[in-house]
PDB file of C-alpha atoms in Angstrom:
ATOM      1  CA  UNK A 946      23.073 -16.886 -33.573  1.00  0.00           C
ATOM      2  CA  UNK A 947      21.874 -20.406 -32.702  1.00  0.00           C
ATOM      3  CA  UNK A 948      19.973 -20.892 -29.483  1.00  0.00           C
ATOM      4  CA  UNK A 949      21.695 -24.082 -28.408  1.00  0.00           C
ATOM      5  CA  UNK A 950      22.331 -23.652 -24.688  1.00  0.00           C
ATOM      6  CA  UNK A 951      20.474 -25.670 -22.086  1.00  0.00           C
ATOM      7  CA  UNK A 952      17.725 -24.138 -20.018  1.00  0.00           C
ATOM      8  CA  UNK A 953      17.459 -25.138 -16.397  1.00  0.00           C
ATOM      9  CA  UNK A 954      14.081 -25.492 -14.787  1.00  0.00           C
ATOM     10  CA  UNK A 955      13.375 -22.579 -12.474  1.00  0.00           C
ATOM     11  CA  UNK A 956      12.158 -23.461  -8.989  1.00  0.00           C
ATOM     12  CA  UNK A 957       8.357 -23.219  -8.850  1.00  0.00           C
ATOM     13  CA  UNK A 958       8.355 -21.348  -5.531  1.00  0.00           C
ATOM     14  CA  UNK A 959       9.030 -17.574  -5.928  1.00  0.00           C
ATOM     15  CA  UNK A 960      11.014 -17.564  -2.684  1.00  0.00           C
ATOM     16  CA  UNK A 961      13.324 -20.236  -4.081  1.00  0.00           C
ATOM     17  CA  UNK A 962      13.749 -18.287  -7.329  1.00  0.00           C
ATOM     18  CA  UNK A 963      14.669 -15.172  -5.351  1.00  0.00           C
ATOM     19  CA  UNK A 964      17.166 -17.152  -3.291  1.00  0.00           C
ATOM     20  CA  UNK A 965      18.691 -18.657  -6.467  1.00  0.00           C
ATOM     21  CA  UNK A 966      19.051 -15.206  -8.008  1.00  0.00           C
ATOM     22  CA  UNK A 967      20.542 -13.805  -4.803  1.00  0.00           C
ATOM     23  CA  UNK A 968      23.065 -16.663  -4.643  1.00  0.00           C
ATOM     24  CA  UNK A 969      24.086 -16.171  -8.279  1.00  0.00           C
ATOM     25  CA  UNK A 970      24.557 -12.417  -7.812  1.00  0.00           C
ATOM     26  CA  UNK A 971      26.585 -12.921  -4.650  1.00  0.00           C
ATOM     27  CA  UNK A 972      28.723 -15.678  -6.229  1.00  0.00           C
ATOM     28  CA  UNK A 973      29.576 -13.389  -9.156  1.00  0.00           C
ATOM     29  CA  UNK A 974      30.418 -10.514  -6.825  1.00  0.00           C
ATOM     30  CA  UNK A 975      27.727  -8.302  -8.368  1.00  0.00           C
ATOM     31  CA  UNK A 976      26.003  -7.553  -5.069  1.00  0.00           C
ATOM     32  CA  UNK A 977      27.471  -6.550  -1.720  1.00  0.00           C
ATOM     33  CA  UNK A 978      25.951  -8.897   0.892  1.00  0.00           C
ATOM     34  CA  UNK A 979      25.869  -6.126   3.515  1.00  0.00           C
ATOM     35  CA  UNK A 980      23.972  -3.848   1.126  1.00  0.00           C
ATOM     36  CA  UNK A 981      21.552  -6.658   0.357  1.00  0.00           C
ATOM     37  CA  UNK A 982      20.971  -7.294   4.073  1.00  0.00           C
ATOM     38  CA  UNK A 983      20.287  -3.581   4.578  1.00  0.00           C
ATOM     39  CA  UNK A 984      17.697  -3.548   1.784  1.00  0.00           C
ATOM     40  CA  UNK A 985      15.951  -6.635   3.175  1.00  0.00           C
ATOM     41  CA  UNK A 986      15.981  -5.155   6.690  1.00  0.00           C
ATOM     42  CA  UNK A 987      14.541  -1.870   5.406  1.00  0.00           C
ATOM     43  CA  UNK A 988      11.607  -3.475   3.611  1.00  0.00           C
ATOM     44  CA  UNK A 989      10.993  -6.035   6.341  1.00  0.00           C
ATOM     45  CA  UNK A 990      10.924  -3.640   9.282  1.00  0.00           C
ATOM     46  CA  UNK A 991      11.149   0.036   8.299  1.00  0.00           C
ATOM     47  CA  UNK A 992       9.044   0.465   5.163  1.00  0.00           C
ATOM     48  CA  UNK A 993       5.587  -1.007   4.918  1.00  0.00           C
ATOM     49  CA  UNK A 994       1.934  -0.830   5.859  1.00  0.00           C
ATOM     50  CA  UNK A 995       2.805  -0.603   9.550  1.00  0.00           C
ATOM     51  CA  UNK A 996       3.895   2.977   8.796  1.00  0.00           C
ATOM     52  CA  UNK A 997       0.615   3.925   7.177  1.00  0.00           C
ATOM     53  CA  UNK A 998      -1.233   2.244  10.049  1.00  0.00           C
ATOM     54  CA  UNK A 999       0.490   4.623  12.483  1.00  0.00           C
ATOM     55  CA  UNK A1000      -0.658   7.589  10.399  1.00  0.00           C
ATOM     56  CA  UNK A1001      -4.245   6.302  10.360  1.00  0.00           C
ATOM     57  CA  UNK A1002      -4.291   5.606  14.107  1.00  0.00           C
ATOM     58  CA  UNK A1003      -3.011   9.111  14.830  1.00  0.00           C
ATOM     59  CA  UNK A1004      -5.658  10.600  12.517  1.00  0.00           C
ATOM     60  CA  UNK A1005      -8.346   8.671  14.389  1.00  0.00           C
ATOM     61  CA  UNK A1006      -7.209   9.866  17.814  1.00  0.00           C
ATOM     62  CA  UNK A1007      -5.880  13.380  17.210  1.00  0.00           C
ATOM     63  CA  UNK A1008      -8.233  15.864  15.496  1.00  0.00           C
ATOM     64  CA  UNK A1009      -5.425  18.412  15.073  1.00  0.00           C
ATOM     65  CA  UNK A1010      -3.281  15.827  13.291  1.00  0.00           C
ATOM     66  CA  UNK A1011      -6.217  14.820  11.085  1.00  0.00           C
ATOM     67  CA  UNK A1012      -6.625  18.452  10.058  1.00  0.00           C
ATOM     68  CA  UNK A1013      -2.912  18.688   9.187  1.00  0.00           C
ATOM     69  CA  UNK A1014      -3.281  15.485   7.164  1.00  0.00           C
ATOM     70  CA  UNK A1015      -6.213  16.994   5.266  1.00  0.00           C
ATOM     71  CA  UNK A1016      -4.310  20.212   4.591  1.00  0.00           C
ATOM     72  CA  UNK A1017      -0.888  18.786   3.664  1.00  0.00           C
ATOM     73  CA  UNK A1018      -0.634  15.013   3.874  1.00  0.00           C
ATOM     74  CA  UNK A1019       3.006  14.975   2.778  1.00  0.00           C
ATOM     75  CA  UNK A1020       4.042  17.200   5.683  1.00  0.00           C
ATOM     76  CA  UNK A1021       1.782  15.443   8.200  1.00  0.00           C
ATOM     77  CA  UNK A1022       3.135  12.021   7.235  1.00  0.00           C
ATOM     78  CA  UNK A1023       6.690  13.390   7.407  1.00  0.00           C
ATOM     79  CA  UNK A1024       6.072  14.138  11.108  1.00  0.00           C
ATOM     80  CA  UNK A1025       6.558  10.379  11.574  1.00  0.00           C
ATOM     81  CA  UNK A1026       9.742  10.461   9.504  1.00  0.00           C
ATOM     82  CA  UNK A1027       8.039   8.739   6.555  1.00  0.00           C
ATOM     83  CA  UNK A1028       8.800  10.168   3.139  1.00  0.00           C
ATOM     84  CA  UNK A1029      10.737   9.630  -0.047  1.00  0.00           C
ATOM     85  CA  UNK A1030      10.648   6.254  -1.793  1.00  0.00           C
ATOM     86  CA  UNK A1031       7.558   7.120  -3.807  1.00  0.00           C
ATOM     87  CA  UNK A1032       6.024   8.889  -0.822  1.00  0.00           C
ATOM     88  CA  UNK A1033       6.387  12.459  -2.003  1.00  0.00           C
ATOM     89  CA  UNK A1034       3.287  14.521  -2.798  1.00  0.00           C
ATOM     90  CA  UNK A1035       0.828  12.541  -0.708  1.00  0.00           C
ATOM     91  CA  UNK A1036      -2.906  13.197  -0.509  1.00  0.00           C
ATOM     92  CA  UNK A1037      -5.086  11.659   2.209  1.00  0.00           C
ATOM     93  CA  UNK A1038      -8.675  10.765   1.344  1.00  0.00           C
ATOM     94  CA  UNK A1039     -11.111   9.843   4.109  1.00  0.00           C
ATOM     95  CA  UNK A1040     -13.750   7.152   4.083  1.00  0.00           C
ATOM     96  CA  UNK A1041     -17.017   8.281   5.641  1.00  0.00           C
ATOM     97  CA  UNK A1042     -20.503   6.777   5.944  1.00  0.00           C
ATOM     98  CA  UNK A1043     -21.319   8.604   2.687  1.00  0.00           C
ATOM     99  CA  UNK A1044     -18.099   8.003   0.700  1.00  0.00           C
ATOM    100  CA  UNK A1045     -15.780   5.046   0.127  1.00  0.00           C
ATOM    101  CA  UNK A1046     -12.428   5.718  -1.560  1.00  0.00           C
ATOM    102  CA  UNK A1047     -10.477   3.353  -3.803  1.00  0.00           C
ATOM    103  CA  UNK A1048      -6.936   3.932  -5.082  1.00  0.00           C
ATOM    104  CA  UNK A1049      -5.514   2.612  -8.343  1.00  0.00           C
ATOM    105  CA  UNK A1050      -2.728   3.489 -10.744  1.00  0.00           C
ATOM    106  CA  UNK A1051      -4.152   3.082 -14.228  1.00  0.00           C
ATOM    107  CA  UNK A1052      -0.834   3.556 -16.039  1.00  0.00           C
ATOM    108  CA  UNK A1053       1.568   1.364 -14.072  1.00  0.00           C
ATOM    109  CA  UNK A1054       1.913   0.875 -10.316  1.00  0.00           C
ATOM    110  CA  UNK A1055       2.473   4.282  -8.682  1.00  0.00           C
ATOM    111  CA  UNK A1056       2.189   3.579  -4.995  1.00  0.00           C
ATOM    112  CA  UNK A1057       3.317   5.209  -1.708  1.00  0.00           C
ATOM    113  CA  UNK A1058       6.081   2.835  -0.647  1.00  0.00           C
ATOM    114  CA  UNK A1059       7.023   4.812   2.474  1.00  0.00           C
ATOM    115  CA  UNK A1060       3.639   4.189   4.091  1.00  0.00           C
ATOM    116  CA  UNK A1061       2.441   0.999   2.385  1.00  0.00           C
ATOM    117  CA  UNK A1062       5.630  -0.875   1.461  1.00  0.00           C
ATOM    118  CA  UNK A1063       6.010  -2.557  -1.896  1.00  0.00           C
ATOM    119  CA  UNK A1064       2.850  -2.770  -4.003  1.00  0.00           C
ATOM    120  CA  UNK A1065       1.064  -6.122  -3.986  1.00  0.00           C
ATOM    121  CA  UNK A1066       0.991  -8.101  -7.227  1.00  0.00           C
ATOM    122  CA  UNK A1067      -2.740  -7.564  -7.696  1.00  0.00           C
ATOM    123  CA  UNK A1068      -2.324  -3.766  -7.504  1.00  0.00           C
ATOM    124  CA  UNK A1069       0.015  -3.898 -10.515  1.00  0.00           C
ATOM    125  CA  UNK A1070      -2.187  -6.260 -12.536  1.00  0.00           C
ATOM    126  CA  UNK A1071      -3.928  -4.957 -15.631  1.00  0.00           C
ATOM    127  CA  UNK A1072      -7.164  -6.578 -14.425  1.00  0.00           C
ATOM    128  CA  UNK A1073      -7.238  -4.469 -11.251  1.00  0.00           C
ATOM    129  CA  UNK A1074      -6.031  -1.312 -12.997  1.00  0.00           C
ATOM    130  CA  UNK A1075      -8.814  -1.409 -15.574  1.00  0.00           C
ATOM    131  CA  UNK A1076     -11.698  -2.836 -13.540  1.00  0.00           C
ATOM    132  CA  UNK A1077     -11.191  -0.417 -10.637  1.00  0.00           C
ATOM    133  CA  UNK A1078     -12.082   2.439 -12.982  1.00  0.00           C
ATOM    134  CA  UNK A1079     -14.727   0.713 -15.105  1.00  0.00           C
ATOM    135  CA  UNK A1080     -16.504  -1.143 -12.288  1.00  0.00           C
ATOM    136  CA  UNK A1081     -15.289   0.001  -8.866  1.00  0.00           C
ATOM    137  CA  UNK A1082     -18.144  -1.667  -6.972  1.00  0.00           C
ATOM    138  CA  UNK A1083     -17.454  -4.939  -8.773  1.00  0.00           C
ATOM    139  CA  UNK A1084     -13.767  -4.585  -7.929  1.00  0.00           C
ATOM    140  CA  UNK A1085     -14.603  -4.090  -4.259  1.00  0.00           C
ATOM    141  CA  UNK A1086     -16.895  -7.121  -4.403  1.00  0.00           C
ATOM    142  CA  UNK A1087     -13.958  -9.144  -5.777  1.00  0.00           C
ATOM    143  CA  UNK A1088     -12.203  -8.314  -2.498  1.00  0.00           C
ATOM    144  CA  UNK A1089     -15.267  -9.328  -0.474  1.00  0.00           C
ATOM    145  CA  UNK A1090     -16.338  -5.758   0.211  1.00  0.00           C
ATOM    146  CA  UNK A1091     -19.958  -4.814  -0.435  1.00  0.00           C
ATOM    147  CA  UNK A1092     -20.605  -1.063  -0.513  1.00  0.00           C
ATOM    148  CA  UNK A1093     -24.263   0.002  -0.280  1.00  0.00           C
ATOM    149  CA  UNK A1094     -25.675   1.679  -3.394  1.00  0.00           C
ATOM    150  CA  UNK A1095     -26.368   4.886  -1.498  1.00  0.00           C
ATOM    151  CA  UNK A1096     -22.681   5.195  -0.558  1.00  0.00           C
ATOM    152  CA  UNK A1097     -20.586   6.939  -3.210  1.00  0.00           C
ATOM    153  CA  UNK A1098     -17.435   5.181  -4.414  1.00  0.00           C
ATOM    154  CA  UNK A1099     -14.642   7.549  -5.472  1.00  0.00           C
ATOM    155  CA  UNK A1100     -11.697   6.233  -7.460  1.00  0.00           C
ATOM    156  CA  UNK A1101      -8.344   8.021  -7.161  1.00  0.00           C
ATOM    157  CA  UNK A1102      -5.711   7.501  -9.853  1.00  0.00           C
ATOM    158  CA  UNK A1103      -2.180   7.620  -8.439  1.00  0.00           C
ATOM    159  CA  UNK A1104       0.464   9.131 -10.677  1.00  0.00           C
ATOM    160  CA  UNK A1105       4.162   9.900 -10.556  1.00  0.00           C
ATOM    161  CA  UNK A1106       3.185  13.302  -9.125  1.00  0.00           C
ATOM    162  CA  UNK A1107       0.499  12.369  -6.566  1.00  0.00           C
ATOM    163  CA  UNK A1108      -0.069   9.308  -4.446  1.00  0.00           C
ATOM    164  CA  UNK A1109      -3.043   8.635  -2.205  1.00  0.00           C
ATOM    165  CA  UNK A1110      -3.555   7.160   1.240  1.00  0.00           C
ATOM    166  CA  UNK A1111      -7.073   6.142   2.257  1.00  0.00           C
ATOM    167  CA  UNK A1112      -7.959   6.943   5.857  1.00  0.00           C
ATOM    168  CA  UNK A1113     -10.452   4.160   6.582  1.00  0.00           C
ATOM    169  CA  UNK A1114     -13.333   4.580   8.970  1.00  0.00           C
ATOM    170  CA  UNK A1115     -12.547   3.793  12.571  1.00  0.00           C
ATOM    171  CA  UNK A1116     -14.529   0.712  13.574  1.00  0.00           C
ATOM    172  CA  UNK A1117     -17.156   1.002  16.264  1.00  0.00           C
ATOM    173  CA  UNK A1118     -16.283  -0.369  19.684  1.00  0.00           C
ATOM    174  CA  UNK A1119     -12.654   0.792  19.623  1.00  0.00           C
ATOM    175  CA  UNK A1120     -12.958   3.898  21.818  1.00  0.00           C
ATOM    176  CA  UNK A1121     -10.924   2.273  24.591  1.00  0.00           C
ATOM    177  CA  UNK A1122      -7.982   1.367  22.324  1.00  0.00           C
ATOM    178  CA  UNK A1123      -4.798   3.436  22.226  1.00  0.00           C
ATOM    179  CA  UNK A1124      -2.898   4.350  19.057  1.00  0.00           C
ATOM    180  CA  UNK A1125      -0.737   1.230  19.120  1.00  0.00           C
ATOM    181  CA  UNK A1126      -3.731  -1.080  19.430  1.00  0.00           C
ATOM    182  CA  UNK A1127      -5.611   0.832  16.740  1.00  0.00           C
ATOM    183  CA  UNK A1128      -2.656   0.706  14.350  1.00  0.00           C
ATOM    184  CA  UNK A1129      -2.572  -3.076  14.742  1.00  0.00           C
ATOM    185  CA  UNK A1130      -6.099  -3.229  13.258  1.00  0.00           C
ATOM    186  CA  UNK A1131      -5.275  -1.252  10.112  1.00  0.00           C
ATOM    187  CA  UNK A1132      -4.479  -3.279   6.988  1.00  0.00           C
ATOM    188  CA  UNK A1133      -2.747  -2.353   3.758  1.00  0.00           C
ATOM    189  CA  UNK A1134      -5.971  -3.127   1.896  1.00  0.00           C
ATOM    190  CA  UNK A1135      -7.953  -0.680   4.052  1.00  0.00           C
ATOM    191  CA  UNK A1136      -5.456   2.082   3.145  1.00  0.00           C
ATOM    192  CA  UNK A1137      -5.856   1.310  -0.581  1.00  0.00           C
ATOM    193  CA  UNK A1138      -9.620   1.032  -0.225  1.00  0.00           C
ATOM    194  CA  UNK A1139     -10.058  -2.623  -1.112  1.00  0.00           C
ATOM    195  CA  UNK A1140     -10.803  -3.469   2.512  1.00  0.00           C
ATOM    196  CA  UNK A1141     -12.222  -2.012   5.703  1.00  0.00           C
ATOM    197  CA  UNK A1142     -10.889  -2.057   9.241  1.00  0.00           C
ATOM    198  CA  UNK A1143     -12.636  -4.567  11.475  1.00  0.00           C
ATOM    199  CA  UNK A1144     -13.112  -4.247  15.203  1.00  0.00           C
ATOM    200  CA  UNK A1145     -11.064  -6.746  17.238  1.00  0.00           C
TER     201      UNK A1145
END
């Protein structure tokens, strides 16, 4: 079959491409606009790293909760109402002065959406997926994070069965902050292990 139809230039900006696709789907009646609005609302305000940040802040301030998180992270995270959407079978791994944890999915992009939102592009890239295992310290350096040689770096490979959430170290000088203020300091990168939480 000849390939004789015209190709239109796609907008260079990803946001414009998404909007063009959305418009085409709506114009053809293939997508319900209310359903689309609900999906956007969910990922903008209900699913994302702000959820994981709440879990981390609670772990920092409540020793009993931290112990539940260590024992059964799935159940402890569900106490917040976070679960499903790739968030089943969670395991929490804690950063300490002796150990730094890094999460990767070497096969594809398994990732705990319920607590971290959609995976960033770099997490899904083959460069990250291979280098994180081969050279974890170099990978961390790529993100601007230097881990001392005496500190062990552990790499955790997420799968369809198990997903990991890094509990970063609580920064010094934050003893007077409540859970809400602490959660505001926690980043998605710190819960993957490619970053650390900084004091305000």
